[in-house]
Coordinates of C-alpha atoms in Angstrom, one line a residue:
I1 CA 0.0 0.0 0.0
N2 CA 1.4 3.4 -1.0
I3 CA 0.2 6.3 1.2
S4 CA 0.5 9.9 0.1
V5 CA -0.2 12.7 2.6
F6 CA -1.2 16.2 1.4
P7 CA -1.4 18.5 4.4
P8 CA -3.3 21.8 3.7
S9 CA -1.4 25.0 3.6
N10 CA -2.9 26.1 6.9
A11 CA -1.8 22.9 8.8
C12 CA -0.1 23.4 12.1
I13 CA 3.6 22.7 11.9
G14 CA 5.1 19.9 14.1
R15 CA 5.6 16.2 14.4
Y16 CA 2.7 13.9 13.5
I17 CA 2.2 10.2 14.1
L18 CA 0.5 8.1 11.3
N19 CA -1.6 5.3 12.5
M20 CA -3.5 2.6 10.5
Q21 CA -6.6 1.0 11.7
I22 CA -7.5 -2.4 10.2
T23 CA -10.8 -4.1 10.6
S24 CA -11.0 -7.8 9.8
C25 CA -13.5 -10.5 10.8
G26 CA -15.1 -8.2 13.3
H27 CA -11.8 -7.3 15.0
T28 CA -10.1 -3.9 14.8
Y29 CA -6.3 -3.5 15.0
Q30 CA -4.2 -0.4 15.4
R31 CA -0.8 -0.2 13.8
C32 CA 1.7 2.7 13.9
L33 CA 3.2 3.3 10.5
G34 CA 5.7 6.0 11.7
D35 CA 5.8 9.7 12.1
F36 CA 6.4 12.7 9.9
Y37 CA 7.0 16.4 10.2
V38 CA 4.9 19.2 8.7
L39 CA 6.8 22.5 8.2
F40 CA 6.1 25.8 6.5
N41 CA 6.6 25.6 2.7
P42 CA 8.0 28.6 0.8
W43 CA 7.6 26.6 -2.4
C44 CA 3.8 26.4 -2.0
A45 CA 1.9 29.5 -3.4
D46 CA -0.8 29.0 -0.8
D47 CA 1.6 29.1 2.2
P48 CA 2.0 32.5 4.0
V49 CA 5.8 32.1 3.7
Y50 CA 5.7 31.6 0.0
M51 CA 8.8 33.0 -1.8
D52 CA 8.6 33.0 -5.6
N53 CA 12.3 33.3 -6.4
Q54 CA 14.2 30.0 -6.5
A55 CA 17.6 31.6 -5.9
H56 CA 16.2 33.4 -2.8
R57 CA 14.7 30.1 -1.5
E58 CA 18.1 28.4 -1.9
E59 CA 19.8 31.2 0.0
Y60 CA 17.3 32.0 2.8
V61 CA 16.0 28.4 3.5
L62 CA 18.5 25.9 2.2
N63 CA 21.9 27.5 2.7
E64 CA 23.5 26.3 5.9
H65 CA 26.4 28.8 5.6
G66 CA 26.2 32.4 6.5
I67 CA 28.3 35.5 7.2
L68 CA 28.1 37.8 10.1
Y69 CA 29.1 41.5 9.4
E70 CA 30.7 43.4 12.3
G71 CA 33.1 46.3 12.9
V72 CA 32.2 49.9 12.3
H73 CA 30.5 51.6 9.3
K74 CA 33.8 52.7 7.9
H75 CA 35.6 49.4 8.4
I76 CA 33.3 46.4 8.0
T77 CA 34.6 43.0 9.0
S78 CA 33.1 39.7 8.5
R79 CA 33.3 36.1 9.8
P80 CA 31.6 32.9 8.6
W81 CA 28.8 31.2 10.6
H82 CA 27.3 27.7 10.3
F83 CA 23.5 27.8 10.6
G84 CA 23.3 23.9 10.4
Q85 CA 19.5 23.7 10.1
F86 CA 19.7 20.3 8.5
E87 CA 22.0 18.7 11.1
E88 CA 20.7 15.6 12.9
G89 CA 18.4 16.4 15.8
I90 CA 18.1 20.2 15.1
L91 CA 14.5 19.9 13.9
D92 CA 13.4 18.2 17.1
I93 CA 15.2 20.9 19.1
C94 CA 13.4 23.6 17.2
L95 CA 10.1 22.1 17.9
K96 CA 11.1 21.8 21.6
I97 CA 11.7 25.6 21.5
L98 CA 8.0 26.0 20.4
D99 CA 6.8 23.7 23.2
M100 CA 8.8 25.6 25.8
G101 CA 7.7 29.1 24.5
A102 CA 4.0 28.1 23.8
S103 CA 2.6 29.9 26.8
Y104 CA 4.3 33.2 25.8
H105 CA 1.4 34.6 23.7
H106 CA -1.3 32.0 24.2
G107 CA -1.4 31.0 27.9
S108 CA -1.9 27.4 26.9
D109 CA -0.7 25.2 24.1
R110 CA -3.6 22.7 24.4
D111 CA -5.0 23.2 20.8
R112 CA -1.7 24.4 19.2
C113 CA -3.9 26.2 16.6
W114 CA -1.4 29.1 16.5
R115 CA 1.3 26.9 15.0
N116 CA 0.0 27.4 11.5
D117 CA 0.7 31.2 11.7
P118 CA 4.3 32.2 11.0
V119 CA 3.7 35.6 12.8
H120 CA 2.9 33.9 16.1
V121 CA 5.6 31.3 15.6
S122 CA 8.2 34.0 15.0
M123 CA 7.0 35.8 18.2
V124 CA 7.6 32.6 20.2
V125 CA 11.0 31.9 18.7
N126 CA 12.0 35.6 19.2
H127 CA 11.0 35.5 22.8
M128 CA 12.8 32.2 23.5
I129 CA 16.2 33.2 22.1
S130 CA 17.3 35.4 24.9
S131 CA 14.4 36.6 27.1
H132 CA 14.6 36.7 30.9
T133 CA 12.8 33.4 31.3
T134 CA 14.6 30.5 32.8
N135 CA 14.3 28.4 29.6
S136 CA 15.7 31.0 27.1
I137 CA 18.3 29.7 24.8
M138 CA 21.2 32.1 25.5
K139 CA 22.2 34.6 28.1
I140 CA 24.1 37.9 27.4
P141 CA 26.9 38.5 29.9
E142 CA 26.6 41.4 32.3
N143 CA 29.5 43.8 32.5
N144 CA 31.5 41.7 30.0
D145 CA 32.0 39.0 32.6
Y146 CA 32.6 35.7 30.8
L147 CA 34.1 33.8 33.7
K148 CA 31.1 31.4 34.1
G149 CA 30.6 30.6 30.5
T150 CA 32.0 30.8 26.9
K151 CA 33.1 34.0 25.4
P152 CA 30.4 35.3 23.1
F153 CA 32.7 35.8 20.1
S154 CA 34.2 32.3 20.2
W155 CA 31.1 30.6 18.8
N156 CA 31.3 29.5 15.1
G157 CA 27.8 28.2 14.6
S158 CA 24.3 27.6 15.9
V159 CA 24.4 23.8 16.2
P160 CA 26.6 23.6 19.4
I161 CA 24.5 26.3 21.1
L162 CA 21.2 24.6 20.4
Q163 CA 22.6 21.2 21.4
Q164 CA 24.0 22.5 24.6
W165 CA 20.6 24.1 25.4
Y166 CA 18.7 20.9 24.7
N167 CA 21.1 18.6 26.5
G168 CA 21.3 20.9 29.5
R169 CA 17.6 20.6 30.3
C170 CA 16.8 23.7 28.4
R171 CA 18.9 26.1 30.6
P172 CA 20.3 29.2 28.9
V173 CA 23.7 28.8 27.3
R174 CA 26.3 31.3 28.5
Y175 CA 27.1 33.5 26.7
G176 CA 25.9 35.2 23.5
Y177 CA 25.8 38.6 21.9
C178 CA 23.5 40.1 19.2
G179 CA 25.2 38.3 16.3
S180 CA 25.0 34.9 17.8
L181 CA 21.4 35.5 19.0
A182 CA 20.2 36.6 15.5
S183 CA 22.1 33.7 13.9
V184 CA 20.6 31.1 16.2
M185 CA 17.1 32.6 15.4
C186 CA 17.9 32.4 11.7
T187 CA 18.8 28.7 12.1
V188 CA 15.5 27.9 13.9
M189 CA 13.4 29.9 11.4
R190 CA 15.0 28.2 8.4
C191 CA 14.6 24.9 10.0
L192 CA 10.9 25.4 10.4
G193 CA 10.6 26.5 6.7
I194 CA 10.5 30.3 7.1
P195 CA 12.9 32.2 4.9
S196 CA 15.3 34.2 7.1
R197 CA 18.5 36.2 7.1
V198 CA 20.8 38.1 9.5
V199 CA 21.0 41.9 9.1
T200 CA 23.6 44.2 10.6
N201 CA 22.9 47.8 11.4
F202 CA 25.8 50.2 11.9
C203 CA 25.5 53.1 14.4
F204 CA 22.6 51.6 16.4
P205 CA 21.2 53.8 19.2
C206 CA 19.9 52.5 22.5
S207 CA 18.2 55.4 24.2
I208 CA 15.7 55.1 27.1
E209 CA 14.6 58.8 27.5
N210 CA 14.5 60.2 23.9
P211 CA 13.4 57.6 21.3
L212 CA 14.6 59.7 18.4
G213 CA 17.8 61.1 19.9
I214 CA 21.0 59.5 21.3
N215 CA 23.2 61.4 23.6
E216 CA 26.9 60.9 24.1
I217 CA 28.9 62.8 26.7
F218 CA 32.6 63.6 26.7
D219 CA 34.9 65.3 29.1
C220 CA 37.5 68.0 28.2
T221 CA 40.2 65.3 27.4
G222 CA 37.9 63.6 24.9
K223 CA 37.0 60.7 27.2
N224 CA 33.6 59.2 26.5
L225 CA 31.7 59.1 29.7
C226 CA 29.3 56.3 30.6
G227 CA 25.8 57.7 30.4
K228 CA 22.3 56.2 30.2
D229 CA 22.4 56.2 26.3
K230 CA 24.5 53.9 24.3
L231 CA 25.5 54.1 20.7
W232 CA 26.2 50.6 19.5
R233 CA 28.8 50.4 16.8
Y234 CA 26.8 47.6 15.2
H235 CA 23.8 45.5 16.0
C236 CA 22.5 42.3 14.4
W237 CA 18.9 41.2 14.1
N238 CA 16.8 38.8 12.0
E239 CA 14.6 39.3 9.0
S240 CA 12.0 36.6 8.1
W241 CA 9.8 36.4 5.0
M242 CA 6.0 36.0 5.5
A243 CA 2.6 37.4 4.6
R244 CA 1.1 39.4 7.4
R245 CA -2.5 38.1 7.4
D246 CA -3.0 40.3 10.5
L247 CA -2.3 43.3 8.3
N248 CA -4.4 42.0 5.5
Q249 CA -1.3 41.3 3.3
C250 CA -1.8 38.7 0.6
C251 CA 1.9 38.4 -0.4
G252 CA 5.0 37.9 1.6
D253 CA 7.5 40.5 2.6
W254 CA 10.5 40.9 5.1
Q255 CA 9.6 41.3 8.7
C256 CA 12.1 42.5 11.3
L257 CA 12.6 40.4 14.4
D258 CA 15.2 41.5 17.1
P259 CA 15.9 38.7 19.7
T260 CA 18.3 40.8 21.7
P261 CA 16.5 42.2 24.7
L262 CA 17.0 46.0 24.7
E263 CA 16.0 48.6 27.3
T264 CA 12.9 50.5 26.4
G265 CA 10.7 53.0 28.4
R266 CA 8.8 49.9 29.6
G267 CA 11.7 47.8 30.5
S268 CA 13.7 45.2 28.6
A269 CA 12.0 43.6 25.6
C270 CA 12.6 41.9 22.3
S271 CA 11.1 43.5 19.2
G272 CA 9.0 42.2 16.3
P273 CA 7.8 41.1 13.9
T274 CA 7.8 44.5 12.3
W275 CA 7.0 45.0 8.6
V276 CA 10.2 46.5 7.2
R277 CA 8.2 48.7 4.7
S278 CA 6.2 50.1 7.6
I279 CA 9.6 51.3 9.1
R280 CA 10.5 53.1 5.9
E281 CA 7.1 54.7 5.6
G282 CA 6.9 55.8 9.3
E283 CA 3.6 53.9 9.7
L284 CA 4.3 52.8 13.2
D285 CA 0.8 52.0 14.3
L286 CA 0.6 49.0 11.9
D287 CA 3.0 46.8 13.8
Y288 CA 4.5 45.3 16.9
D289 CA 7.2 47.6 18.3
G290 CA 7.3 49.7 15.1
H291 CA 8.3 52.8 17.0
H292 CA 11.3 51.0 18.5
M293 CA 12.5 49.8 15.1
F294 CA 12.0 53.2 13.5
S295 CA 14.1 55.0 16.1
R296 CA 16.9 52.4 15.7
V297 CA 17.5 53.5 12.2
N298 CA 16.5 57.1 12.3
S299 CA 17.6 58.7 15.6
N300 CA 19.8 61.8 15.6
Y301 CA 23.2 61.9 17.3
I302 CA 23.6 64.6 20.0
G303 CA 27.1 65.1 21.5
W304 CA 27.9 67.0 24.7
L305 CA 31.0 68.3 26.4
S306 CA 30.8 68.0 30.2
Q307 CA 32.7 70.5 32.2
N308 CA 33.2 69.7 35.9
N309 CA 30.1 67.4 35.8
A310 CA 27.9 70.5 35.9
K311 CA 27.8 72.5 32.7
K312 CA 27.1 70.6 29.4
T313 CA 27.8 72.2 26.0
K314 CA 26.9 71.0 22.6
F315 CA 30.0 70.8 20.4
F316 CA 30.5 71.5 16.8
C317 CA 30.7 68.3 14.8
D318 CA 29.5 66.7 11.6
A319 CA 27.3 64.0 13.0
W320 CA 25.5 61.4 10.9
P321 CA 22.1 60.0 12.0
C322 CA 21.9 56.5 13.2
G323 CA 21.3 53.5 11.0
Q324 CA 23.9 54.7 8.5
H325 CA 24.4 51.3 6.9
L326 CA 22.3 48.1 6.9
I327 CA 23.7 45.1 5.2
T328 CA 23.1 41.4 4.8
K329 CA 24.8 38.5 2.9
S330 CA 24.1 38.7 -0.9
V331 CA 22.2 35.9 -2.5
G332 CA 24.5 33.2 -3.8
S333 CA 27.6 35.3 -3.0
E334 CA 30.1 35.9 -0.2
Q335 CA 29.7 39.7 -0.6
F336 CA 27.3 41.9 1.4
E337 CA 24.1 43.5 0.0
D338 CA 23.3 47.1 1.1
I339 CA 19.6 47.1 2.1
T340 CA 19.5 50.5 3.8
G341 CA 17.0 51.6 1.2
A342 CA 14.5 49.1 2.4
Y343 CA 14.5 50.7 5.9
K344 CA 14.7 54.4 5.0
Y345 CA 14.5 56.7 2.0
E346 CA 17.5 58.7 0.9
L347 CA 18.6 61.1 3.7
G348 CA 17.2 64.5 3.2
S349 CA 14.7 63.5 0.4
V350 CA 11.1 64.6 0.5
K351 CA 9.9 61.0 1.3
N352 CA 12.4 60.6 4.0
K353 CA 11.2 63.8 5.7
E354 CA 7.6 62.9 5.3
A355 CA 8.1 59.4 6.9
Y356 CA 10.1 61.0 9.8
Y357 CA 7.3 63.6 10.5
R358 CA 4.7 60.9 10.3
A359 CA 6.7 58.7 12.8
Y360 CA 7.5 61.7 15.1
R361 CA 3.7 62.4 15.6
R362 CA 3.1 58.8 16.6
I363 CA 6.1 58.6 18.9
H364 CA 5.4 62.0 20.6
P365 CA 1.7 62.3 21.2
G366 CA 2.0 66.0 22.0
Y367 CA 2.9 66.7 18.3
C368 CA 0.1 64.7 16.7
N369 CA -1.4 67.9 15.3
A370 CA 1.8 69.8 14.8
S371 CA 2.9 71.1 11.4
N372 CA 6.0 69.9 9.6
C373 CA 7.6 73.3 10.2
H374 CA 7.0 73.0 13.9
I375 CA 8.6 69.5 14.1
E376 CA 11.5 70.7 12.0
R377 CA 12.2 73.6 14.3
E378 CA 12.1 71.3 17.3
L379 CA 14.6 68.9 15.6
S380 CA 17.0 71.7 14.6
S381 CA 17.1 72.9 18.2
L382 CA 18.3 69.5 19.3
K383 CA 21.0 68.8 16.7
N384 CA 24.6 69.7 17.1
P385 CA 25.9 72.6 15.0
F386 CA 28.0 71.6 12.0
L387 CA 31.8 72.0 12.1
S388 CA 31.6 74.2 9.0
D389 CA 29.4 76.7 10.9
S390 CA 32.5 77.4 13.0
G391 CA 34.7 78.0 10.0
I392 CA 36.6 74.8 10.4
N393 CA 36.5 71.4 8.7
M394 CA 38.2 68.4 10.3
R395 CA 38.4 64.7 9.8
L396 CA 40.5 61.7 10.9
K397 CA 41.7 59.5 8.0
M398 CA 43.2 56.1 8.4
A399 CA 46.8 55.9 6.9
N400 CA 46.9 52.1 7.4
C401 CA 44.7 49.1 8.2
P402 CA 46.2 48.0 11.4
M403 CA 46.4 44.4 12.6
Y404 CA 47.2 43.1 16.0
G405 CA 50.8 44.0 16.8
E406 CA 50.9 47.0 14.4
D407 CA 50.8 50.7 15.2
V408 CA 47.7 52.7 14.3
Q409 CA 48.6 55.5 11.8
L410 CA 46.1 58.3 11.2
H411 CA 46.1 61.7 9.4
W412 CA 44.3 64.5 11.1
L413 CA 43.1 66.9 8.3
L414 CA 42.1 70.4 9.3
E415 CA 40.9 73.2 7.0
N416 CA 40.3 76.8 7.8
L417 CA 37.2 78.0 5.9
R418 CA 37.6 81.7 6.8
G419 CA 39.9 84.5 5.8
E420 CA 41.5 84.9 9.2
N421 CA 44.0 83.1 11.4
K422 CA 42.8 80.3 13.8
N423 CA 44.7 79.5 17.0
L424 CA 43.3 76.5 18.7
K425 CA 44.3 74.1 21.4
F426 CA 43.1 70.5 21.1
N427 CA 43.1 67.6 23.5
L428 CA 43.6 64.2 21.9
S429 CA 42.7 60.8 23.4
A430 CA 42.1 57.2 22.5
Q431 CA 39.7 54.9 24.4
I432 CA 38.6 51.3 24.1
V433 CA 34.8 50.8 23.4
T434 CA 32.8 47.7 23.2
Y435 CA 30.6 46.9 20.2
S436 CA 27.6 47.9 22.4
G437 CA 28.9 51.4 23.0
C438 CA 30.2 50.9 26.6
P439 CA 33.3 53.1 27.1
M440 CA 36.3 51.2 28.6
D441 CA 39.8 52.3 29.3
Q442 CA 41.2 55.6 28.1
F443 CA 44.8 54.5 27.4
W444 CA 46.2 57.5 25.5
K445 CA 46.1 61.3 25.9
D446 CA 47.9 64.2 24.3
S447 CA 47.4 67.9 23.6
V448 CA 48.5 70.0 20.6
N449 CA 48.3 73.7 19.6
V450 CA 47.2 74.2 16.0
T451 CA 47.6 77.5 14.0
L452 CA 45.8 77.8 10.7
G453 CA 46.3 80.6 8.4
P454 CA 43.5 82.0 6.1
R455 CA 42.1 79.2 4.0
E456 CA 44.9 76.9 5.1
V457 CA 44.7 73.1 4.9
K458 CA 46.9 71.2 7.3
K459 CA 47.7 67.5 7.7
I460 CA 48.9 66.3 11.1
P461 CA 50.1 62.6 11.5
L462 CA 49.0 60.8 14.6
C463 CA 50.5 57.4 15.7
I464 CA 49.2 55.1 18.5
S465 CA 51.7 52.3 19.1
Y466 CA 50.7 48.7 19.8
S467 CA 52.5 49.0 23.2
Q468 CA 50.0 51.7 24.1
Y469 CA 46.7 50.0 23.0
G470 CA 47.7 46.3 23.1
P471 CA 47.3 45.7 26.9
Y472 CA 43.8 47.3 26.8
L473 CA 42.2 45.9 23.7
C474 CA 39.4 43.5 24.4
D475 CA 37.3 41.0 22.4
H476 CA 35.5 43.8 20.4
N477 CA 38.7 45.1 18.8
I478 CA 37.4 48.7 18.7
M479 CA 38.9 51.9 19.8
K480 CA 37.7 55.5 19.6
V481 CA 40.2 58.4 18.8
V482 CA 38.9 61.9 19.7
A483 CA 40.2 65.4 19.1
V484 CA 38.3 68.1 21.0
S485 CA 39.2 71.7 21.3
D486 CA 39.8 73.3 24.7
P487 CA 36.6 75.1 25.8
E488 CA 38.6 78.2 26.9
C489 CA 39.4 78.9 23.3
G490 CA 35.7 79.6 22.6
E491 CA 33.7 77.3 20.4
V492 CA 34.0 73.6 21.2
L493 CA 35.0 71.6 18.1
M494 CA 35.2 67.8 18.0
V495 CA 36.2 65.1 15.5
S496 CA 36.3 61.4 16.2
R497 CA 37.0 58.1 14.5
D498 CA 36.2 54.5 15.4
I499 CA 39.0 52.1 14.6
V500 CA 38.9 48.3 14.3
I501 CA 42.0 46.3 14.9
N502 CA 42.1 43.3 12.5
R503 CA 42.7 39.8 13.9
P504 CA 45.5 37.9 12.3
P505 CA 44.3 35.2 9.9
V506 CA 43.9 31.5 10.5
I507 CA 44.7 29.6 7.2
V508 CA 42.8 26.4 6.4
K509 CA 44.3 24.2 3.6
L510 CA 42.7 20.9 2.4
L511 CA 45.3 18.2 1.8
S512 CA 42.9 15.8 0.1
Q513 CA 39.6 16.0 -1.7
P514 CA 36.6 15.5 0.6
R515 CA 34.4 12.5 -0.2
L516 CA 31.5 11.0 1.6
K517 CA 32.6 8.7 4.4
V518 CA 36.2 8.8 3.3
P519 CA 38.8 10.2 5.7
C520 CA 40.1 13.7 4.7
T521 CA 42.9 15.8 6.1
A522 CA 43.4 19.6 6.5
E523 CA 46.2 21.7 7.7
I524 CA 45.4 24.6 10.0
S525 CA 48.1 27.2 10.4
F526 CA 48.4 30.4 12.5
C527 CA 51.3 32.8 13.1
N528 CA 51.8 34.9 16.2
P529 CA 52.4 38.5 14.9
L530 CA 53.2 40.0 18.3
Q531 CA 56.5 40.8 19.8
E532 CA 55.5 38.8 22.8
D533 CA 54.4 35.2 23.7
M534 CA 50.8 34.2 23.3
K535 CA 49.7 32.0 26.2
N536 CA 46.8 29.6 26.6
C537 CA 46.3 29.3 22.8
V538 CA 43.4 27.3 21.7
M539 CA 42.1 26.4 18.2
T540 CA 38.4 25.5 17.9
L541 CA 37.3 23.7 14.7
E542 CA 33.8 23.2 13.5
G543 CA 32.1 22.1 10.2
C544 CA 28.5 21.0 9.5
G545 CA 28.6 17.5 7.9
L546 CA 32.3 17.2 8.8
F547 CA 32.4 17.1 12.7
K548 CA 29.7 15.6 14.9
E549 CA 30.8 18.2 17.5
P550 CA 33.3 21.0 17.7
M551 CA 37.0 20.0 18.1
T552 CA 39.2 21.8 20.5
I553 CA 43.1 21.8 20.0
D554 CA 45.3 23.1 22.8
L555 CA 48.3 24.9 21.3
G556 CA 49.9 26.0 24.6
T557 CA 52.3 29.0 24.3
L558 CA 53.3 30.5 20.9
A559 CA 56.5 32.6 20.8
S560 CA 56.8 35.8 18.8
N561 CA 56.6 35.2 15.1
Q562 CA 56.2 31.4 15.8
Q563 CA 54.1 29.5 13.2
A564 CA 51.6 26.9 14.6
R565 CA 50.6 24.1 12.3
T566 CA 48.3 21.3 13.0
I567 CA 46.9 18.4 10.9
V568 CA 43.3 17.5 11.4
E569 CA 41.6 14.4 10.1
F570 CA 37.8 14.2 9.6
T571 CA 35.3 12.0 7.7
P572 CA 32.4 13.8 5.9
Y573 CA 29.2 12.0 7.1
R574 CA 26.6 13.6 4.8
L575 CA 26.4 15.1 1.3
G576 CA 26.3 18.9 0.8
S577 CA 28.3 22.0 0.6
H578 CA 30.7 21.9 3.6
R579 CA 32.9 24.5 5.2
L580 CA 35.6 24.0 7.8
L581 CA 35.7 26.9 10.3
A582 CA 38.7 27.6 12.6
N583 CA 38.6 30.0 15.5
F584 CA 41.8 31.0 17.4
G585 CA 41.8 32.2 20.9
C586 CA 44.3 33.1 23.6
H587 CA 44.8 35.5 26.5
R588 CA 44.9 38.4 23.9
F589 CA 41.9 37.6 21.7

């Protein structure tokens, strides 16, 4: 007997058991034929997650390999990630996540009728990734304290995280950050049949008091002071493709889901699903958390100079609004795709201003009947004055692309826009910052007097040696260099630059052609670029379809300029496109 099962497009996803009942000679017998799984189907035109582009389905549903984009908007770095949605046992883990989070929106999972709606399924998954519940998948470390868990940046893929959560009786895995949270969510969504991708937003504001303004405070030396607001250098979230039947949509579109709990006026919460197009149009009353997502790509930057912790002065700077650059992995390519235009119209365009005014009225009820001119005047009063208004142009330009062990070389460019001399005193500083905008150690300070003749352009070289920044650099590899004028000289001018220090490369070389169930070897090599020993060196290897679980190799201590080589043997256990990932860690990074 051949049995074909055709579940309807509105069937609830999950595991089903197929029983056969046989009646013969007045007797009835029950026989279990097995079980099967019903998932969302982006190949089916009647399914709410239908995606009509085959190349997009292959990328956003079938591709197990992804890329996370990090760094700063002027220096974007990338690293590979294994989603591993087709690894053995991952589907059962994903369904367990739905079981554990079922009561989040529905109080009871008795009828499970919500499991045919990708909107509600995405809400449950979003909540389960890193909420404050005892069964969430990952925790974010407090105060960068990793002592009781794994460093967030040492993960290479989602599979070990999901397996550790499942095998650990559904206790949160320690620790994650926004990139790993969004990637784990992408794995779960793809596994359930919902097309998904990870998006990185550079210059991401996290403000509690003013939804459309982010405040950064500096002292007279240029040190960034820790305030309530944080300007994240980058932030990752998830986008999933579905038709919003709750918004009367008949066709699918990208929905924004942010599994990282962020502080809001009502406490810490995850966001989404939010229709990406509604963010661009400023239609914030259409969606879940629309006002949060709009502010995260449209807030204005406001910089302050604090004098003696009492008086605060806005300085002259050329500040960009937040959400400068939104990118994701391109379809069928290792390059990134710029999707900023999906979230916001071109800066300064008529449509951009109209969307902003529309959103402003919804975020600030007191302005619901205000004219566009009234709102524009209010915004102008909040913004920093431009550097050009003071008659000076300044910028910091990188002279090299520094790697661990190398000095940081910059050119400080100054231009006098007026026909008179300018005599200024500047304080210079460099400070470590985390990707989430937390200021750390200020490790370098200097001061310089600058004289500019009428219309003069001057280039001043700056150098920060490795011996100065090396002992302070943390996992995030980001430092901030600031030049701020002395307040006693009159107008306060400031220019800054975020700098990423590149990690030295780990080289993976295959020594034989991989074949199914045939042993294969690879050579992993790494060179210590520092003028000092690296202690407690560890290499972590991972590969979907290559290793059943991550492999850790203890390399001990590497002397300066020492080359470490190790030969690894593995046996591919399933067909597919495989990738071997190697992650190097030591006491420095």
